[in-house]
PDB file of C-alpha atoms in Angstrom:
ATOM      1  CA  MET A1088     101.204  -7.809  45.295  1.00 54.00           C
ATOM      2  CA  THR A1089     102.365  -7.291  41.930  1.00 51.00           C
ATOM      3  CA  GLN A1090     101.472  -4.488  39.675  1.00 50.00           C
ATOM      4  CA  LEU A1091      99.350  -6.923  37.305  1.00 43.00           C
ATOM      5  CA  MET A1092      97.430  -7.802  40.282  1.00 47.00           C
ATOM      6  CA  ARG A1093      96.500  -4.281  41.360  1.00 50.00           C
ATOM      7  CA  ASN A1094      95.505  -3.573  37.579  1.00 49.00           C
ATOM      8  CA  ARG A1095      93.072  -6.499  37.882  1.00 48.00           C
ATOM      9  CA  ILE A1096      91.584  -5.479  41.265  1.00 42.00           C
ATOM     10  CA  VAL A1097      91.181  -1.800  39.909  1.00 41.00           C
ATOM     11  CA  PHE A1098      89.487  -3.085  36.732  1.00 42.00           C
ATOM     12  CA  ILE A1099      87.104  -5.411  38.688  1.00 42.00           C
ATOM     13  CA  LEU A1100      85.905  -2.354  41.099  1.00 41.00           C
ATOM     14  CA  VAL A1101      85.435  -0.132  38.258  1.00 41.00           C
ATOM     15  CA  ALA A1102      83.318  -2.919  36.495  1.00 45.00           C
ATOM     16  CA  VAL A1103      81.218  -3.475  39.652  1.00 41.00           C
ATOM     17  CA  GLY A1104      80.763   0.332  40.304  1.00 47.00           C
ATOM     18  CA  ALA A1105      79.568   0.741  36.605  1.00 46.00           C
ATOM     19  CA  PHE A1106      76.974  -1.775  37.026  1.00 38.00           C
ATOM     20  CA  VAL A1107      75.677  -0.557  40.134  1.00 38.00           C
ATOM     21  CA  LEU A1108      75.379   2.789  38.471  1.00 40.00           C
ATOM     22  CA  ALA A1109      73.644   1.519  35.240  1.00 42.00           C
ATOM     23  CA  PHE A1110      71.400  -0.920  36.940  1.00 40.00           C
ATOM     24  CA  GLY A1111      71.027  -0.461  40.767  1.00 42.00           C
ATOM     25  CA  PHE A1112      69.976   3.317  40.460  1.00 35.00           C
ATOM     26  CA  GLY A1113      67.794   2.694  37.709  1.00 37.00           C
ATOM     27  CA  GLN A1114      65.904   0.243  39.398  1.00 37.00           C
ATOM     28  CA  VAL A1115      65.211   2.424  42.461  1.00 35.00           C
ATOM     29  CA  ALA A1116      64.072   5.256  40.316  1.00 37.00           C
ATOM     30  CA  GLY A1117      61.645   3.036  38.435  1.00 36.00           C
ATOM     31  CA  HIS A1118      60.471   1.703  41.515  1.00 36.00           C
ATOM     32  CA  LYS A1119      59.827   5.345  42.941  1.00 39.00           C
ATOM     33  CA  LYS A1120      58.160   6.177  39.537  1.00 37.00           C
ATOM     34  CA  ASP A1121      55.787   2.833  39.760  1.00 39.00           C
ATOM     35  CA  ALA A1122      54.902   3.748  43.458  1.00 41.00           C
ATOM     36  CA  THR A1123      52.524   6.632  42.257  1.00 41.00           C
ATOM     37  CA  PRO A1124      51.056   5.339  39.006  1.00 43.00           C
ATOM     38  CA  LYS A1125      48.790   7.630  36.973  1.00 45.00           C
ATOM     39  CA  ASP A1126      45.105   7.049  37.216  1.00 49.00           C
ATOM     40  CA  SER A1127      43.996   6.060  33.763  1.00 47.00           C
ATOM     41  CA  SER A1128      40.674   5.004  34.822  1.00 56.00           C
ATOM     42  CA  LYS A1129      39.783   8.636  35.706  1.00 58.00           C
ATOM     43  CA  PRO A1130      37.952  10.391  32.955  1.00 61.00           C
ATOM     44  CA  ALA A1131      39.355  13.385  31.475  1.00 64.00           C
ATOM     45  CA  PRO A1132      37.350  16.598  32.245  1.00 70.00           C
ATOM     46  CA  THR A1133      34.703  17.732  29.505  1.00 94.00           C
ATOM     47  CA  TYR A1134      32.472  20.769  28.729  1.00 98.00           C
ATOM     48  CA  SER A1135      28.730  20.236  30.190  1.00 98.00           C
ATOM     49  CA  VAL A1136      25.402  21.715  30.219  1.00 98.00           C
ATOM     50  CA  LYS A1137      23.995  23.239  33.613  1.00 98.00           C
ATOM     51  CA  LEU A1138      20.465  23.786  33.697  1.00 98.00           C
ATOM     52  CA  LEU A1139      19.812  26.768  35.774  1.00 98.00           C
ATOM     53  CA  ASP A1140      16.208  26.088  37.021  1.00 95.00           C
ATOM     54  CA  GLY A1141      16.612  22.486  37.838  1.00 95.00           C
ATOM     55  CA  ASP A1142      15.286  19.471  35.841  1.00 95.00           C
ATOM     56  CA  VAL A1143      11.614  20.097  35.924  1.00 95.00           C
ATOM     57  CA  LEU A1144      10.328  22.813  33.238  1.00 92.00           C
ATOM     58  CA  LYS A1145       6.953  24.219  34.101  1.00 85.00           C
ATOM     59  CA  ASP A1146       4.495  25.179  31.301  1.00 76.00           C
ATOM     60  CA  LYS A1147       5.619  28.195  29.416  1.00 81.00           C
ATOM     61  CA  GLN A1148       8.604  28.493  31.535  1.00 90.00           C
ATOM     62  CA  PRO A1149      11.762  29.494  29.659  1.00 95.00           C
ATOM     63  CA  LEU A1150      14.617  26.911  29.453  1.00 97.00           C
ATOM     64  CA  ARG A1151      17.596  28.441  31.022  1.00 98.00           C
ATOM     65  CA  PHE A1152      21.194  26.639  30.746  1.00 99.00           C
ATOM     66  CA  GLU A1153      24.951  27.631  30.892  1.00 99.00           C
ATOM     67  CA  VAL A1154      27.697  25.831  29.070  1.00 99.00           C
ATOM     68  CA  LEU A1155      30.452  25.025  31.522  1.00 98.00           C
ATOM     69  CA  ASP A1156      34.422  24.430  30.503  1.00 98.00           C
ATOM     70  CA  PRO A1157      36.318  21.453  31.843  1.00 97.00           C
ATOM     71  CA  LYS A1158      37.048  23.650  34.862  1.00 97.00           C
ATOM     72  CA  GLY A1159      33.464  24.452  35.625  1.00 97.00           C
ATOM     73  CA  LYS A1160      33.702  27.828  34.359  1.00 98.00           C
ATOM     74  CA  VAL A1161      31.116  29.641  32.177  1.00 99.00           C
ATOM     75  CA  VAL A1162      31.978  29.845  28.565  1.00 99.00           C
ATOM     76  CA  THR A1163      30.933  33.290  27.176  1.00 98.00           C
ATOM     77  CA  GLU A1164      32.679  33.131  23.697  1.00 98.00           C
ATOM     78  CA  PHE A1165      31.568  30.632  21.099  1.00 98.00           C
ATOM     79  CA  ASP A1166      32.196  30.188  17.376  1.00 98.00           C
ATOM     80  CA  THR A1167      29.489  30.429  14.495  1.00 97.00           C
ATOM     81  CA  VAL A1168      28.824  27.363  12.924  1.00 94.00           C
ATOM     82  CA  HIS A1169      25.935  26.935  10.207  1.00 91.00           C
ATOM     83  CA  GLU A1170      25.240  30.652  10.925  1.00 93.00           C
ATOM     84  CA  LYS A1171      24.537  30.150  14.768  1.00 96.00           C
ATOM     85  CA  LYS A1172      26.618  29.959  17.861  1.00 98.00           C
ATOM     86  CA  LEU A1173      24.438  27.163  19.164  1.00 98.00           C
ATOM     87  CA  HIS A1174      22.323  24.727  17.844  1.00 97.00           C
ATOM     88  CA  LEU A1175      19.454  23.373  20.311  1.00 98.00           C
ATOM     89  CA  ILE A1176      17.970  20.256  19.604  1.00 98.00           C
ATOM     90  CA  VAL A1177      15.089  18.869  22.210  1.00 98.00           C
ATOM     91  CA  VAL A1178      13.412  15.251  21.700  1.00 97.00           C
ATOM     92  CA  GLU A1179      10.907  13.106  24.094  1.00 95.00           C
ATOM     93  CA  LYS A1180      13.144  10.481  25.484  1.00 94.00           C
ATOM     94  CA  GLY A1181      10.430   7.979  24.858  1.00 89.00           C
ATOM     95  CA  ASP A1182       9.367   9.115  21.439  1.00 90.00           C
ATOM     96  CA  PRO A1183      12.099  10.997  19.547  1.00 93.00           C
ATOM     97  CA  ARG A1184       9.490  11.932  16.828  1.00 91.00           C
ATOM     98  CA  VAL A1185       8.523  14.653  19.413  1.00 93.00           C
ATOM     99  CA  TYR A1186      11.315  17.134  18.356  1.00 96.00           C
ATOM    100  CA  GLU A1187      12.175  20.802  18.324  1.00 97.00           C
ATOM    101  CA  HIS A1188      15.190  22.510  17.015  1.00 97.00           C
ATOM    102  CA  VAL A1189      15.610  26.224  17.936  1.00 97.00           C
ATOM    103  CA  HIS A1190      18.585  28.781  18.475  1.00 97.00           C
ATOM    104  CA  PRO A1191      18.633  30.159  22.246  1.00 98.00           C
ATOM    105  CA  THR A1192      19.766  33.724  23.005  1.00 98.00           C
ATOM    106  CA  MET A1193      22.514  34.252  25.276  1.00 98.00           C
ATOM    107  CA  ALA A1194      23.105  37.228  27.725  1.00 98.00           C
ATOM    108  CA  SER A1195      26.359  38.563  28.142  1.00 98.00           C
ATOM    109  CA  ASP A1196      27.119  36.602  31.310  1.00 98.00           C
ATOM    110  CA  GLY A1197      26.722  33.203  29.369  1.00 98.00           C
ATOM    111  CA  THR A1198      23.133  32.328  30.225  1.00 99.00           C
ATOM    112  CA  TRP A1199      21.241  30.925  27.363  1.00 99.00           C
ATOM    113  CA  SER A1200      17.411  31.026  27.092  1.00 98.00           C
ATOM    114  CA  THR A1201      14.626  29.743  24.678  1.00 98.00           C
ATOM    115  CA  THR A1202      11.053  29.015  24.870  1.00 95.00           C
ATOM    116  CA  LEU A1203       9.970  25.723  23.844  1.00 95.00           C
ATOM    117  CA  GLU A1204       6.759  24.272  22.647  1.00 91.00           C
ATOM    118  CA  LEU A1205       6.397  21.164  24.441  1.00 90.00           C
ATOM    119  CA  GLY A1206       3.885  19.142  26.381  1.00 90.00           C
ATOM    120  CA  PRO A1207       4.290  16.999  29.368  1.00 92.00           C
ATOM    121  CA  GLY A1208       6.869  14.460  28.895  1.00 92.00           C
ATOM    122  CA  PHE A1209      10.342  13.473  29.688  1.00 94.00           C
ATOM    123  CA  TYR A1210      13.194  15.019  27.167  1.00 97.00           C
ATOM    124  CA  ARG A1211      16.562  15.311  26.349  1.00 98.00           C
ATOM    125  CA  LEU A1212      18.542  18.214  24.852  1.00 98.00           C
ATOM    126  CA  TYR A1213      21.385  18.388  23.019  1.00 98.00           C
ATOM    127  CA  ALA A1214      23.401  21.769  22.679  1.00 98.00           C
ATOM    128  CA  ASP A1215      25.423  21.373  19.504  1.00 97.00           C
ATOM    129  CA  THR A1216      28.153  24.046  19.691  1.00 97.00           C
ATOM    130  CA  LYS A1217      31.663  24.938  19.631  1.00 98.00           C
ATOM    131  CA  PRO A1218      33.439  27.158  22.307  1.00 98.00           C
ATOM    132  CA  SER A1219      36.074  29.402  20.945  1.00 97.00           C
ATOM    133  CA  GLY A1220      39.207  27.779  20.880  1.00 96.00           C
ATOM    134  CA  ALA A1221      37.744  24.341  21.531  1.00 96.00           C
ATOM    135  CA  ASP A1222      36.577  21.466  19.411  1.00 96.00           C
ATOM    136  CA  GLY A1223      32.866  21.110  18.635  1.00 96.00           C
ATOM    137  CA  GLN A1224      30.763  19.826  21.571  1.00 97.00           C
ATOM    138  CA  VAL A1225      27.436  18.088  21.739  1.00 97.00           C
ATOM    139  CA  LEU A1226      26.404  18.459  25.270  1.00 98.00           C
ATOM    140  CA  THR A1227      23.489  16.677  26.738  1.00 98.00           C
ATOM    141  CA  ALA A1228      20.970  17.198  29.772  1.00 98.00           C
ATOM    142  CA  ASP A1229      17.853  15.967  30.793  1.00 98.00           C
ATOM    143  CA  PHE A1230      14.691  17.490  32.199  1.00 97.00           C
ATOM    144  CA  SER A1231      10.706  17.126  32.189  1.00 95.00           C
ATOM    145  CA  GLU A1232       7.458  18.880  32.182  1.00 92.00           C
ATOM    146  CA  PRO A1233       4.936  17.634  34.529  1.00 91.00           C
ATOM    147  CA  GLY A1234       1.490  16.588  33.732  1.00 84.00           C
ATOM    148  CA  ILE A1235      -0.287  14.069  31.655  1.00 71.00           C
ATOM    149  CA  SER A1236       1.093  13.379  28.231  1.00 68.00           C
ATOM    150  CA  ALA A1237      -1.259  12.506  25.658  1.00 63.00           C
ATOM    151  CA  GLY A1238       1.355  10.454  23.884  1.00 63.00           C
ATOM    152  CA  MET A1239       2.038   9.372  20.102  1.00 62.00           C
ATOM    153  CA  PRO A1240       1.007   6.102  18.223  1.00 61.00           C
ATOM    154  CA  ALA A1241       3.350   3.018  18.329  1.00 60.00           C
ATOM    155  CA  PHE A1242       6.415   3.517  15.854  1.00 57.00           C
ATOM    156  CA  ASN A1243       5.363   2.643  12.403  1.00 53.00           C
ATOM    157  CA  VAL A1244       8.132   0.778  10.730  1.00 55.00           C
ATOM    158  CA  ARG A1245       6.792  -0.200   7.610  1.00 56.00           C
ATOM    159  CA  ALA A1246       9.084  -0.475   4.460  1.00 47.00           C
ATOM    160  CA  THR A1247       8.089   3.038   2.841  1.00 60.00           C
ATOM    161  CA  ASP A1248      10.419   5.833   1.785  1.00 84.00           C
ATOM    162  CA  THR A1249       8.110   8.832   1.964  1.00 92.00           C
ATOM    163  CA  ALA A1250       6.805  11.346   4.611  1.00 94.00           C
ATOM    164  CA  THR A1251       4.128  14.143   4.393  1.00 96.00           C
ATOM    165  CA  VAL A1252       4.147  17.534   6.146  1.00 96.00           C
ATOM    166  CA  ASP A1253       2.119  20.590   5.776  1.00 97.00           C
ATOM    167  CA  GLY A1254       1.024  19.330   2.213  1.00 97.00           C
ATOM    168  CA  TYR A1255       4.735  18.541   1.154  1.00 98.00           C
ATOM    169  CA  ASP A1256       5.618  15.225  -0.013  1.00 98.00           C
ATOM    170  CA  VAL A1257       9.042  14.314   0.713  1.00 98.00           C
ATOM    171  CA  ALA A1258      10.746  11.226  -0.761  1.00 97.00           C
ATOM    172  CA  LEU A1259      13.869   9.447   0.339  1.00 93.00           C
ATOM    173  CA  LYS A1260      16.304   7.509  -1.541  1.00 92.00           C
ATOM    174  CA  ALA A1261      19.132   5.788   0.035  1.00 88.00           C
ATOM    175  CA  ASP A1262      22.593   4.746  -1.424  1.00 89.00           C
ATOM    176  CA  GLY A1263      24.710   3.447   1.111  1.00 84.00           C
ATOM    177  CA  MET A1264      25.318   6.510   3.188  1.00 83.00           C
ATOM    178  CA  ALA A1265      24.481   8.836   0.698  1.00 89.00           C
ATOM    179  CA  TYR A1266      20.717  10.124   1.379  1.00 91.00           C
ATOM    180  CA  THR A1267      18.616  12.137  -1.045  1.00 95.00           C
ATOM    181  CA  PHE A1268      15.386  13.783  -0.338  1.00 96.00           C
ATOM    182  CA  THR A1269      13.063  15.275  -2.786  1.00 97.00           C
ATOM    183  CA  VAL A1270      10.336  17.599  -2.027  1.00 98.00           C
ATOM    184  CA  THR A1271       7.202  18.129  -4.016  1.00 98.00           C
ATOM    185  CA  LYS A1272       3.820  19.845  -3.360  1.00 98.00           C
ATOM    186  CA  ASP A1273       0.590  18.673  -5.397  1.00 97.00           C
ATOM    187  CA  GLY A1274       2.743  16.683  -7.355  1.00 96.00           C
ATOM    188  CA  LYS A1275       4.882  19.645  -8.735  1.00 97.00           C
ATOM    189  CA  PRO A1276       8.650  20.360  -7.452  1.00 97.00           C
ATOM    190  CA  VAL A1277       9.054  23.104  -5.208  1.00 97.00           C
ATOM    191  CA  THR A1278      12.283  25.391  -4.844  1.00 94.00           C
ATOM    192  CA  LEU A1279      14.268  24.641  -1.682  1.00 95.00           C
ATOM    193  CA  GLN A1280      15.581  27.582   0.146  1.00 93.00           C
ATOM    194  CA  PRO A1281      18.920  27.902   1.834  1.00 91.00           C
ATOM    195  CA  TYR A1282      18.532  27.039   5.637  1.00 92.00           C
ATOM    196  CA  LEU A1283      21.681  27.471   8.111  1.00 90.00           C
ATOM    197  CA  GLY A1284      23.672  28.076   5.380  1.00 87.00           C
ATOM    198  CA  ALA A1285      22.940  24.838   3.300  1.00 90.00           C
ATOM    199  CA  GLY A1286      20.133  23.408   1.461  1.00 90.00           C
ATOM    200  CA  GLY A1287      18.749  21.651   4.517  1.00 93.00           C
ATOM    201  CA  HIS A1288      19.353  20.146   7.826  1.00 94.00           C
ATOM    202  CA  LEU A1289      19.100  16.507   9.012  1.00 95.00           C
ATOM    203  CA  VAL A1290      19.221  15.185  12.580  1.00 96.00           C
ATOM    204  CA  GLY A1291      18.909  11.530  13.443  1.00 95.00           C
ATOM    205  CA  ILE A1292      18.193  10.040  17.241  1.00 95.00           C
ATOM    206  CA  ARG A1293      18.771   6.349  17.844  1.00 94.00           C
ATOM    207  CA  THR A1294      15.488   5.209  19.819  1.00 90.00           C
ATOM    208  CA  GLU A1295      17.138   2.458  21.780  1.00 88.00           C
ATOM    209  CA  SER A1296      20.166   4.845  23.388  1.00 94.00           C
ATOM    210  CA  LEU A1297      19.323   8.181  22.123  1.00 96.00           C
ATOM    211  CA  ASP A1298      22.552   8.363  20.187  1.00 96.00           C
ATOM    212  CA  TYR A1299      22.603  11.916  18.252  1.00 96.00           C
ATOM    213  CA  LEU A1300      23.466  12.442  14.331  1.00 94.00           C
ATOM    214  CA  HIS A1301      23.815  15.725  12.733  1.00 91.00           C
ATOM    215  CA  ALA A1302      24.187  16.440   9.188  1.00 86.00           C
ATOM    216  CA  HIS A1303      24.089  19.437   6.940  1.00 78.00           C
ATOM    217  CA  ALA A1304      23.277  19.274   3.202  1.00 87.00           C
ATOM    218  CA  MET A1305      25.902  18.194   0.727  1.00 76.00           C
ATOM    219  CA  ALA A1306      24.202  20.072  -2.003  1.00 66.00           C
ATOM    220  CA  ALA A1307      20.719  21.419  -2.967  1.00 76.00           C
ATOM    221  CA  GLN A1308      19.454  21.431  -6.590  1.00 87.00           C
ATOM    222  CA  GLY A1309      15.999  22.781  -6.952  1.00 92.00           C
ATOM    223  CA  ASN A1310      13.644  20.360  -4.926  1.00 96.00           C
ATOM    224  CA  THR A1311      16.532  17.879  -4.160  1.00 96.00           C
ATOM    225  CA  VAL A1312      18.948  17.691  -1.348  1.00 96.00           C
ATOM    226  CA  GLY A1313      21.540  15.303  -0.317  1.00 95.00           C
ATOM    227  CA  PHE A1314      23.265  14.353   2.731  1.00 94.00           C
ATOM    228  CA  HIS A1315      26.016  11.956   3.997  1.00 89.00           C
ATOM    229  CA  VAL A1316      24.809   9.902   6.452  1.00 85.00           C
ATOM    230  CA  ALA A1317      27.006   7.654   8.827  1.00 82.00           C
ATOM    231  CA  PRO A1318      25.490   6.384  12.357  1.00 86.00           C
ATOM    232  CA  GLY A1319      27.878   4.368  14.339  1.00 83.00           C
ATOM    233  CA  ASN A1320      25.411   1.896  15.549  1.00 88.00           C
ATOM    234  CA  SER A1321      22.681  -0.281  14.053  1.00 87.00           C
ATOM    235  CA  GLY A1322      19.162   0.319  15.399  1.00 86.00           C
ATOM    236  CA  LEU A1323      15.861   2.112  14.898  1.00 87.00           C
ATOM    237  CA  TRP A1324      16.505   5.724  14.342  1.00 90.00           C
ATOM    238  CA  VAL A1325      14.190   8.501  13.926  1.00 92.00           C
ATOM    239  CA  LEU A1326      15.218  11.116  11.094  1.00 94.00           C
ATOM    240  CA  HIS A1327      14.051  14.963  11.096  1.00 96.00           C
ATOM    241  CA  LEU A1328      14.640  16.729   7.751  1.00 96.00           C
ATOM    242  CA  ASP A1329      14.380  20.532   8.328  1.00 96.00           C
ATOM    243  CA  PHE A1330      13.786  22.158   4.899  1.00 96.00           C
ATOM    244  CA  GLN A1331      12.660  25.589   3.894  1.00 95.00           C
ATOM    245  CA  VAL A1332      10.135  26.716   1.388  1.00 96.00           C
ATOM    246  CA  ASP A1333       8.791  30.279   0.880  1.00 95.00           C
ATOM    247  CA  GLY A1334      10.462  31.520   4.088  1.00 95.00           C
ATOM    248  CA  LYS A1335       8.957  28.815   6.389  1.00 97.00           C
ATOM    249  CA  VAL A1336      10.970  25.904   7.539  1.00 97.00           C
ATOM    250  CA  HIS A1337       9.320  22.202   7.988  1.00 97.00           C
ATOM    251  CA  ASP A1338      10.194  19.035   9.750  1.00 96.00           C
ATOM    252  CA  ALA A1339       9.439  15.911   7.515  1.00 96.00           C
ATOM    253  CA  THR A1340       9.957  12.826  10.251  1.00 93.00           C
ATOM    254  CA  PHE A1341      11.229   9.668   9.096  1.00 91.00           C
ATOM    255  CA  VAL A1342      11.620   6.356  11.370  1.00 88.00           C
ATOM    256  CA  ARG A1343      14.139   4.103   9.848  1.00 86.00           C
ATOM    257  CA  ARG A1344      15.767   0.736  10.909  1.00 84.00           C
ATOM    258  CA  ILE A1345      19.335   0.957   9.824  1.00 81.00           C
ATOM    259  CA  GLU A1346      21.877  -1.773   9.867  1.00 83.00           C
ATOM    260  CA  VAL A1347      25.936  -1.113   9.946  1.00 83.00           C
ATOM    261  CA  ASP A1348      28.379  -2.893   8.901  1.00 77.00           C
ATOM    262  CA  GLY A1349      30.190  -2.217  12.587  1.00 61.00           C
ATOM    263  CA  PRO A1350      30.810   0.265  14.954  1.00 55.00           C
ATOM    264  CA  GLY A1351      31.592   3.431  13.392  1.00 49.00           C
ATOM    265  CA  SER A1352      31.707   2.023  10.029  1.00 37.00           C
ATOM    266  CA  GLY A1353      28.783   3.638   8.548  1.00 35.00           C
ATOM    267  CA  MET A1354      25.322   1.921   7.498  1.00 31.00           C
ATOM    268  CA  GLY A1355      24.706  -1.329   5.716  1.00 28.00           C
ATOM    269  CA  GLU A1356      22.383  -1.954   2.679  1.00 29.00           C
ATOM    270  CA  HIS A1357      19.403  -3.245   4.478  1.00 25.00           C
ATOM    271  CA  MET A1358      17.067  -0.520   5.982  1.00 30.00           C
ATOM    272  CA  ASP A1359      13.403  -0.332   6.569  1.00 28.00           C
ATOM    273  CA  MET A1360      11.523   2.957   6.497  1.00 28.00           C
ATOM    274  CA  GLY A1361       8.517   4.184   8.412  1.00 32.00           C
ATOM    275  CA  ASP A1362       6.736   7.493   7.243  1.00 33.00           C
ATOM    276  CA  MET A1363       5.495   9.846   9.781  1.00 34.00           C
ATOM    277  CA  GLU A1364       3.601  12.957   9.744  1.00 37.00           C
ATOM    278  CA  GLY A1365       5.966  15.957  10.236  1.00 40.00           C
ATOM    279  CA  HIS A1366       5.287  19.311  12.080  1.00 41.00           C
ATOM    280  CA  ASP A1367       6.379  22.857  11.764  1.00 41.00           C
ATOM    281  CA  HIS A1368       9.785  23.990  12.789  1.00 43.00           C
ATOM    282  CA  HIS A1369       9.626  26.527  15.578  1.00 42.00           C
TER     283      HIS A1369
END
């Protein structure tokens, strides 16, 4: 065998070995990785609310609950947002015009408690809070109060833009996503006082799915307060405006059909309004 032939054989062996290293082992390693694929369908762990006395709340029984972190541990540290560590919104599932916005107290062990002034019905709570070191959370849970509910009249969806509560008249002007509310009493302007660090507070609940919208005022001037409102879905929305005058908070309730251009894109220009009587805020 000549030296030239020996050199050719060595070259071929080296080339084959390089091919095996580059492709053969890589395929084995890749196959091993594919043998245990990551389960992308499994939802990521999230924060949650745990009702401590079950989902049936007896008359005058305090509502008690805990906030659990993604590992199921009770959370005891929360950041203050809009003057409170937790905003609790409660609505009747079949009629979100039934509404309370309260601020429970928390014990050192992480137990939150509050007394609600509700009647018989089926309710959803929204715990709007920010655990320290985490993003803001809106956590939900359902409960009921037994008994016979008197109910409320069917939704009024007349094309109006006013509501009346406790002698105050509230007028709404909507310009796209900008909502402006003007409050008067006996035809005269009133002076809106700061509430939760802003000129007012707005909660929206979509009646079809109980989607939640929460907005704090952009600005307040005298008897006028403005909000940026952008629900993600079209539908019939119940809007609760909390405003404060002379140290007392009132809730003006509106029912509004909102059309949006697309999911999460804000609201369209066509909207119908229904005016509803409000109630005192507890």
